[in-house]
Amino acid sequence: MIVLIVGPSGVGKTTSYLAAESHFPRVVFHHLDGLAARWGVQKGIIERESVTLLNRTVNDAEVFLAIGLLAIGKLEGENPGNHVVIDMGAGFQVARTVAQLHRIFRVIAITADVEVAFERITKARKDSRSLEQYRQQEFASNRVAVYRSAHHTIDSSRQCEAETAHQLIDTLESLFTSPS
């Protein structure tokens, strides 16, 4: 089973992902940014591992997503019989077709109210975007369609990081133990 974790920046997606990774030692966890960049180097698309460079080089959201999906497929092939959990970076959630990924993979969306997520990201990363810029990027209609199409949604608006992580762990546990 391949599980994608999606959501806007600032909702606790990566923090929860890291907590889940330590909870499931037999599951393969990867960040799609690094996975796709490594695949891009292996295929000669870029010379050094950089997801930003890869995105700029292909300069097409659909092709960028396709590269990410190919990298996931390669990872799955290298880990037969293992569950795979992918932290899907924001850049991959821009493509128009990303809202259809729930048809292929299990998708978990971690979301939050726009204002809550914006406050978190500006504190944590000193993000220079305005609230409106953040809303336009992270909650663009195609990205909201991704969040809404997810099989499971975790709203971190009123939760601390540990609560969100625990909810992700519980959700993954239920996916891994339920019959497909």
Short mmCIF file of C-alpha atoms in Angstrom, two decimals:
data_model
loop_
_atom_site.label_atom_id
_atom_site.label_comp_id
_atom_site.label_asym_id
_atom_site.label_seq_id
_atom_site.Cartn_x
_atom_site.Cartn_y
_atom_site.Cartn_z
CA MET A 1 0.00 0.00 0.00
CA ILE A 2 1.21 3.49 -0.86
CA VAL A 3 -0.07 6.34 1.32
CA LEU A 4 0.36 9.99 0.37
CA ILE A 5 0.26 12.67 3.05
CA VAL A 6 -0.86 15.99 1.60
CA GLY A 7 -1.72 19.39 2.99
CA PRO A 8 -0.74 23.03 3.04
CA SER A 9 2.49 24.24 4.58
CA GLY A 10 2.24 24.97 8.28
CA VAL A 11 -0.35 22.39 9.36
CA GLY A 12 2.06 19.93 10.98
CA LYS A 13 2.31 17.52 8.07
CA THR A 14 6.05 16.87 8.26
CA THR A 15 6.16 16.87 12.07
CA SER A 16 3.39 14.27 12.16
CA TYR A 17 5.07 12.30 9.38
CA LEU A 18 8.31 12.13 11.39
CA ALA A 19 6.47 10.91 14.49
CA ALA A 20 4.72 8.23 12.43
CA GLU A 21 8.01 7.17 10.86
CA SER A 22 9.47 6.31 14.25
CA HIS A 23 6.28 4.42 15.16
CA PHE A 24 6.34 2.10 12.12
CA PRO A 25 9.89 0.72 11.70
CA ARG A 26 8.90 -1.76 8.95
CA VAL A 27 7.19 0.85 6.79
CA VAL A 28 9.15 2.78 4.15
CA PHE A 29 8.83 6.54 4.68
CA HIS A 30 10.11 9.15 2.22
CA HIS A 31 9.77 12.83 1.42
CA LEU A 32 8.77 13.17 -2.21
CA ASP A 33 11.01 16.21 -2.66
CA GLY A 34 14.19 14.21 -2.07
CA LEU A 35 12.91 11.10 -3.80
CA ALA A 36 12.03 12.96 -7.00
CA ALA A 37 15.26 14.99 -6.98
CA ARG A 38 17.30 11.79 -6.67
CA TRP A 39 15.31 10.24 -9.56
CA GLY A 40 15.93 13.39 -11.62
CA VAL A 41 19.68 13.05 -11.11
CA GLN A 42 19.61 9.32 -11.96
CA LYS A 43 17.75 10.07 -15.20
CA GLY A 44 20.07 12.95 -16.13
CA ILE A 45 17.37 15.61 -15.92
CA ILE A 46 19.36 17.58 -13.33
CA GLU A 47 22.99 17.40 -12.23
CA ARG A 48 22.51 17.73 -8.45
CA GLU A 49 19.76 16.71 -6.05
CA SER A 50 17.52 19.73 -5.68
CA VAL A 51 13.75 19.62 -5.94
CA THR A 52 13.72 23.35 -6.70
CA LEU A 53 16.15 22.83 -9.57
CA LEU A 54 14.09 19.89 -10.83
CA ASN A 55 10.87 21.92 -10.76
CA ARG A 56 12.53 24.83 -12.56
CA THR A 57 14.12 22.54 -15.14
CA VAL A 58 10.92 20.75 -16.14
CA ASN A 59 8.91 23.98 -15.74
CA ASP A 60 5.58 22.16 -15.95
CA ALA A 61 3.44 21.16 -12.96
CA GLU A 62 2.08 18.02 -14.62
CA VAL A 63 5.53 16.78 -15.68
CA PHE A 64 6.88 17.59 -12.22
CA LEU A 65 4.10 15.50 -10.65
CA ALA A 66 4.74 12.69 -13.16
CA ILE A 67 8.40 12.61 -12.13
CA GLY A 68 7.33 12.36 -8.50
CA LEU A 69 4.99 9.47 -9.33
CA LEU A 70 7.73 7.67 -11.26
CA ALA A 71 10.05 8.08 -8.27
CA ILE A 72 7.36 6.61 -5.99
CA GLY A 73 6.96 3.68 -8.36
CA LYS A 74 10.71 3.05 -8.30
CA LEU A 75 10.72 3.17 -4.50
CA GLU A 76 7.83 0.71 -4.34
CA GLY A 77 9.65 -1.62 -6.73
CA GLU A 78 12.72 -1.54 -4.48
CA ASN A 79 10.58 -2.42 -1.43
CA PRO A 80 8.22 -5.20 -2.52
CA GLY A 81 5.62 -6.15 0.05
CA ASN A 82 6.26 -3.09 2.24
CA HIS A 83 3.88 -0.25 2.92
CA VAL A 84 5.18 3.09 1.64
CA VAL A 85 4.28 6.48 3.14
CA ILE A 86 5.14 9.63 1.19
CA ASP A 87 5.21 13.17 2.56
CA MET A 88 4.10 15.00 -0.57
CA GLY A 89 5.72 18.41 -0.77
CA ALA A 90 3.75 21.50 -1.71
CA GLY A 91 5.29 21.75 -5.18
CA PHE A 92 3.77 18.43 -6.21
CA GLN A 93 0.31 19.53 -5.11
CA VAL A 94 0.11 22.26 -7.75
CA ALA A 95 -0.63 20.05 -10.76
CA ARG A 96 -4.19 20.02 -12.01
CA THR A 97 -4.35 16.21 -11.99
CA VAL A 98 -3.15 15.79 -8.41
CA ALA A 99 -6.75 15.72 -7.17
CA GLN A 100 -7.10 12.36 -8.92
CA LEU A 101 -4.37 10.64 -6.90
CA HIS A 102 -6.95 9.25 -4.48
CA ARG A 103 -7.94 6.87 -7.29
CA ILE A 104 -4.46 5.27 -7.22
CA PHE A 105 -3.15 5.77 -3.70
CA ARG A 106 -4.49 6.11 -0.18
CA VAL A 107 -4.42 9.84 0.61
CA ILE A 108 -4.37 11.46 4.03
CA ALA A 109 -4.82 15.22 4.16
CA ILE A 110 -3.62 17.19 7.15
CA THR A 111 -5.27 20.59 7.07
CA ALA A 112 -6.05 23.55 9.30
CA ASP A 113 -7.92 26.82 9.15
CA VAL A 114 -6.03 29.21 6.86
CA GLU A 115 -5.33 31.72 9.63
CA VAL A 116 -4.07 29.06 12.05
CA ALA A 117 -1.78 27.48 9.46
CA PHE A 118 -0.48 30.89 8.38
CA GLU A 119 0.31 31.87 11.96
CA ARG A 120 2.17 28.60 12.52
CA ILE A 121 4.26 28.87 9.38
CA THR A 122 5.21 32.49 9.95
CA LYS A 123 6.42 31.63 13.45
CA ALA A 124 8.24 28.45 12.49
CA ARG A 125 9.84 29.48 9.20
CA LYS A 126 9.63 33.23 9.23
CA ASP A 127 7.66 32.97 5.99
CA SER A 128 7.59 36.35 4.24
CA ARG A 129 4.28 35.83 2.42
CA SER A 130 1.27 37.86 3.39
CA LEU A 131 -1.83 36.03 4.58
CA GLU A 132 -3.45 36.60 1.19
CA GLN A 133 -0.41 35.27 -0.69
CA TYR A 134 -0.34 32.24 1.59
CA ARG A 135 -4.07 31.64 1.03
CA GLN A 136 -3.70 31.97 -2.76
CA GLN A 137 -0.84 29.46 -2.86
CA GLU A 138 -1.59 26.91 -0.17
CA PHE A 139 -5.39 26.98 -0.53
CA ALA A 140 -5.63 27.41 -4.30
CA SER A 141 -8.65 25.64 -5.78
CA ASN A 142 -6.65 22.74 -7.23
CA ARG A 143 -4.91 22.16 -3.89
CA VAL A 144 -8.18 22.33 -1.95
CA ALA A 145 -9.51 19.70 -4.37
CA VAL A 146 -6.59 17.46 -3.32
CA TYR A 147 -7.39 17.94 0.36
CA ARG A 148 -11.09 17.29 -0.20
CA SER A 149 -10.52 14.13 -2.24
CA ALA A 150 -8.42 12.51 0.49
CA HIS A 151 -9.63 9.27 2.05
CA HIS A 152 -8.88 10.62 5.53
CA THR A 153 -8.64 14.20 6.78
CA ILE A 154 -6.96 15.39 9.94
CA ASP A 155 -7.81 18.95 10.97
CA SER A 156 -4.94 20.24 13.08
CA SER A 157 -6.52 23.66 13.74
CA ARG A 158 -7.25 22.98 17.41
CA GLN A 159 -4.61 20.34 18.06
CA CYS A 160 -1.05 20.51 19.25
CA GLU A 161 1.65 18.80 17.17
CA ALA A 162 1.55 15.67 19.35
CA GLU A 163 -2.23 15.30 18.94
CA THR A 164 -1.98 15.66 15.16
CA ALA A 165 0.86 13.13 15.06
CA HIS A 166 -1.12 10.69 17.20
CA GLN A 167 -4.12 11.02 14.88
CA LEU A 168 -1.90 10.33 11.86
CA ILE A 169 -0.42 7.26 13.57
CA ASP A 170 -3.92 5.98 14.37
CA THR A 171 -5.05 6.56 10.78
CA LEU A 172 -2.02 4.76 9.35
CA GLU A 173 -2.50 1.90 11.81
CA SER A 174 -6.10 1.46 10.66
CA LEU A 175 -5.03 1.51 6.99
CA PHE A 176 -2.25 -1.02 7.51
CA THR A 177 -4.40 -3.44 9.50
CA SER A 178 -7.66 -3.27 7.52
CA PRO A 179 -8.23 -5.60 4.58
CA SER A 180 -7.56 -3.89 1.24
#
